[in-house]
Amino acid sequence: VEHDLAVLEYLSDFVCCLWGSAGAYGVVTMPFGVREGINIFLDGKIPTENLRFREVALTFKFSDQATEVDEEDQLSRFDYPELQKTMGNGGF
């Protein structure tokens, strides 16, 4: 999600938030600045419409503890069978 929001911020000048139920109703906000619109989306509340569309705000949590992963250990997590491909009379 965070990389989608980064691209949105890079490409857009304004953001409209949309919310509703298919075939029933919908709300489209007036345009917000990109950062404000992204924050509204993450918070789940549109203050100008006095509308909450998400009970719990989306948050990104960063770990303070960096864990080192051994490259050999990381590569040995999966065990794949031997791959063989044949085409006509030849094989790979």
Coordinates of N, CA and C in Angstrom, one line a residue:
V1 N 0.8 -1.2 0.0 CA 0.0 0.0 0.0 C 0.9 1.2 0.0
E2 N 1.9 1.3 0.8 CA 2.7 2.5 0.9 C 3.4 2.9 -0.4
H3 N 3.8 1.9 -1.2 CA 4.4 2.3 -2.5 C 3.3 2.9 -3.4
D4 N 2.0 2.4 -3.4 CA 1.0 3.0 -4.1 C 0.7 4.4 -3.7
L5 N 0.7 4.7 -2.5 CA 0.5 6.1 -2.0 C 1.7 7.0 -2.4
A6 N 2.9 6.5 -2.4 CA 4.0 7.3 -2.9 C 3.9 7.6 -4.3
V7 N 3.4 6.7 -5.2 CA 3.2 7.0 -6.6 C 2.1 8.0 -6.8
L8 N 1.0 7.8 -6.0 CA -0.1 8.8 -6.0 C 0.4 10.2 -5.7
E9 N 1.2 10.3 -4.6 CA 1.7 11.6 -4.3 C 2.6 12.2 -5.4
Y10 N 3.3 11.4 -6.0 CA 4.2 11.9 -7.0 C 3.5 12.3 -8.3
L11 N 2.4 11.6 -8.7 CA 1.7 11.9 -9.9 C 0.6 12.9 -9.8
S12 N 0.1 13.1 -8.6 CA -1.2 13.9 -8.5 C -1.0 15.2 -7.9
D13 N -1.9 16.2 -8.2 CA -1.9 17.5 -7.6 C -3.0 17.5 -6.6
F14 N -4.1 16.8 -6.9 CA -5.3 16.8 -6.0 C -5.9 15.4 -5.9
V15 N -6.6 15.1 -4.8 CA -7.1 13.8 -4.6 C -8.6 13.9 -4.2
C16 N -9.5 13.1 -4.7 CA -10.9 13.0 -4.3 C -11.0 11.6 -3.7
C17 N -11.6 11.6 -2.5 CA -11.9 10.3 -1.8 C -13.3 9.8 -2.2
L18 N -13.5 8.6 -2.5 CA -14.7 8.0 -2.9 C -15.1 6.9 -1.9
W19 N -16.4 6.8 -1.5 CA -16.8 5.8 -0.6 C -18.3 5.6 -0.9
G20 N -18.7 4.3 -0.7 CA -20.1 4.0 -0.9 C -20.3 2.5 -1.0
S21 N -21.5 2.2 -1.5 CA -21.9 0.8 -1.7 C -22.4 0.7 -3.2
A22 N -21.9 -0.3 -3.9 CA -22.3 -0.5 -5.3 C -23.8 -0.6 -5.5
G23 N -24.3 0.2 -6.4 CA -25.7 0.2 -6.8 C -26.6 0.8 -5.7
A24 N -26.1 1.4 -4.7 CA -26.9 2.0 -3.6 C -26.7 3.5 -3.4
Y25 N -25.5 3.8 -3.1 CA -25.1 5.2 -2.8 C -23.6 5.4 -2.9
G26 N -23.2 6.7 -2.9 CA -21.8 6.9 -2.9 C -21.5 8.4 -2.5
V27 N -20.3 8.6 -2.1 CA -19.9 10.0 -1.7 C -18.6 10.2 -2.4
V28 N -18.5 11.4 -3.0 CA -17.3 11.8 -3.7 C -16.9 13.2 -3.0
T29 N -15.8 13.3 -2.4 CA -15.4 14.5 -1.8 C -15.0 15.6 -2.8
M30 N -14.9 16.8 -2.3 CA -14.3 17.8 -3.1 C -12.8 17.5 -3.1
P31 N -12.1 18.1 -4.1 CA -10.6 17.7 -4.2 C -9.9 18.3 -2.9
F32 N -9.0 17.4 -2.5 CA -8.1 17.8 -1.4 C -6.7 17.8 -2.0
G33 N -5.8 18.5 -1.3 CA -4.3 18.4 -1.6 C -3.9 17.0 -1.4
V34 N -2.9 16.5 -2.1 CA -2.5 15.1 -2.1 C -2.2 14.6 -0.7
R35 N -1.4 15.3 0.0 CA -1.1 14.9 1.4 C -2.3 14.8 2.3
E36 N -3.1 15.9 2.2 CA -4.3 15.9 3.0 C -5.3 14.8 2.6
G37 N -5.4 14.5 1.3 CA -6.3 13.4 0.9 C -5.8 12.1 1.3
I38 N -4.5 11.8 1.2 CA -3.9 10.6 1.7 C -4.1 10.4 3.2
N39 N -3.9 11.5 3.9 CA -4.1 11.4 5.4 C -5.6 11.1 5.7
I40 N -6.5 11.7 5.0 CA -8.0 11.4 5.2 C -8.3 10.0 4.9
F41 N -7.7 9.4 3.8 CA -7.9 8.0 3.4 C -7.4 7.1 4.5
L42 N -6.2 7.4 5.0 CA -5.6 6.6 6.1 C -6.3 6.7 7.4
D43 N -6.8 7.9 7.7 CA -7.5 8.1 8.9 C -8.9 7.4 8.9
G44 N -9.5 7.4 7.7 CA -10.9 6.8 7.6 C -12.0 7.7 7.9
K45 N -11.7 9.0 8.0 CA -12.8 10.0 8.3 C -12.6 11.2 7.4
I46 N -13.8 11.6 6.7 CA -13.8 12.7 5.9 C -14.4 13.9 6.7
P47 N -13.5 14.8 7.1 CA -14.0 15.8 8.0 C -15.0 16.8 7.4
T48 N -14.8 17.1 6.1 CA -15.7 18.0 5.4 C -17.1 17.5 5.3
E49 N -17.2 16.1 5.2 CA -18.5 15.5 5.1 C -19.0 14.9 6.4
N50 N -18.2 15.0 7.4 CA -18.5 14.5 8.8 C -18.9 13.0 8.6
L51 N -18.0 12.3 7.9 CA -18.3 10.9 7.5 C -17.1 10.0 7.9
R52 N -17.4 8.9 8.7 CA -16.4 8.0 9.0 C -16.7 6.7 8.1
F53 N -15.7 6.3 7.3 CA -15.9 5.1 6.5 C -15.0 4.0 6.9
R54 N -14.2 4.1 7.9 CA -13.4 3.1 8.5 C -13.4 3.2 10.0
E55 N -13.6 2.1 10.7 CA -13.6 2.2 12.2 C -12.2 2.4 12.7
V56 N -11.2 1.8 12.1 CA -9.9 1.9 12.7 C -9.0 2.5 11.6
A57 N -8.2 3.5 12.0 CA -7.3 4.2 11.0 C -6.2 3.2 10.6
L58 N -5.8 3.3 9.3 CA -4.6 2.5 8.8 C -3.3 3.2 9.3
T59 N -2.5 2.4 9.9 CA -1.2 2.9 10.3 C -0.1 2.0 9.8
F60 N 1.1 2.6 9.6 CA 2.3 1.8 9.2 C 3.2 1.8 10.4
K61 N 3.5 0.6 10.9 CA 4.4 0.5 12.1 C 5.8 0.0 11.6
F62 N 6.8 0.7 12.1 CA 8.2 0.4 11.9 C 8.8 -0.2 13.1
S63 N 9.6 -1.2 12.9 CA 10.2 -1.9 14.0 C 11.5 -1.2 14.3
D64 N 11.8 -1.0 15.6 CA 13.1 -0.4 16.0 C 14.2 -1.4 16.0
Q65 N 13.8 -2.7 16.0 CA 14.8 -3.7 16.1 C 15.1 -4.3 14.7
A66 N 16.3 -4.1 14.2 CA 16.6 -4.7 12.9 C 17.1 -6.1 13.2
T67 N 16.6 -7.0 12.4 CA 17.0 -8.4 12.5 C 17.9 -8.8 11.3
E68 N 19.0 -9.4 11.6 CA 19.9 -9.7 10.5 C 19.5 -11.1 10.0
V69 N 19.4 -11.3 8.7 CA 19.0 -12.6 8.1 C 20.2 -13.1 7.3
D70 N 20.7 -14.3 7.7 CA 21.8 -14.9 6.9 C 21.3 -15.2 5.5
E71 N 22.1 -14.8 4.5 CA 21.6 -15.0 3.1 C 21.4 -16.5 2.8
E72 N 22.3 -17.4 3.4 CA 22.2 -18.8 3.1 C 20.9 -19.3 3.8
D73 N 20.6 -18.8 5.0 CA 19.4 -19.2 5.7 C 18.1 -18.8 4.9
Q74 N 18.2 -17.6 4.3 CA 17.0 -17.0 3.6 C 16.8 -17.8 2.3
L75 N 17.9 -18.3 1.7 CA 17.7 -19.0 0.4 C 17.3 -20.5 0.7
S76 N 17.5 -21.0 1.9 CA 17.2 -22.4 2.2 C 15.8 -22.5 2.7
R77 N 15.0 -21.5 2.7 CA 13.6 -21.6 3.2 C 12.7 -22.5 2.3
F78 N 13.0 -22.5 1.1 CA 12.2 -23.2 0.1 C 13.1 -24.3 -0.5
D79 N 12.5 -25.4 -0.8 CA 13.1 -26.5 -1.4 C 12.4 -26.9 -2.7
Y80 N 13.0 -26.6 -3.8 CA 12.3 -26.9 -5.1 C 12.8 -28.2 -5.7
P81 N 11.9 -28.9 -6.4 CA 12.4 -30.1 -7.1 C 13.2 -29.7 -8.3
E82 N 14.0 -30.7 -8.8 CA 14.8 -30.4 -10.0 C 13.9 -30.1 -11.2
L83 N 14.2 -29.1 -11.9 CA 13.4 -28.7 -13.1 C 14.0 -29.3 -14.3
Q84 N 13.1 -29.9 -15.1 CA 13.5 -30.4 -16.4 C 12.5 -30.0 -17.4
K85 N 12.9 -29.6 -18.6 CA 12.1 -29.1 -19.7 C 12.5 -29.8 -20.9
T86 N 11.6 -30.4 -21.7 CA 11.9 -31.1 -22.9 C 11.1 -30.4 -24.0
M87 N 11.8 -30.3 -25.2 CA 11.1 -29.8 -26.4 C 11.6 -30.6 -27.5
G88 N 10.6 -31.3 -28.1 CA 11.0 -32.2 -29.2 C 12.0 -33.3 -28.7
N89 N 13.1 -33.4 -29.3 CA 14.1 -34.4 -29.0 C 15.1 -33.9 -27.9
G90 N 15.1 -32.6 -27.7 CA 16.1 -32.0 -26.8 C 15.6 -31.8 -25.4
G91 N 16.4 -31.6 -24.5 CA 16.1 -31.3 -23.1 C 16.9 -30.3 -22.5
F92 N 16.4 -29.7 -21.4 CA 17.1 -28.6 -20.7 C 17.3 -29.0 -19.3

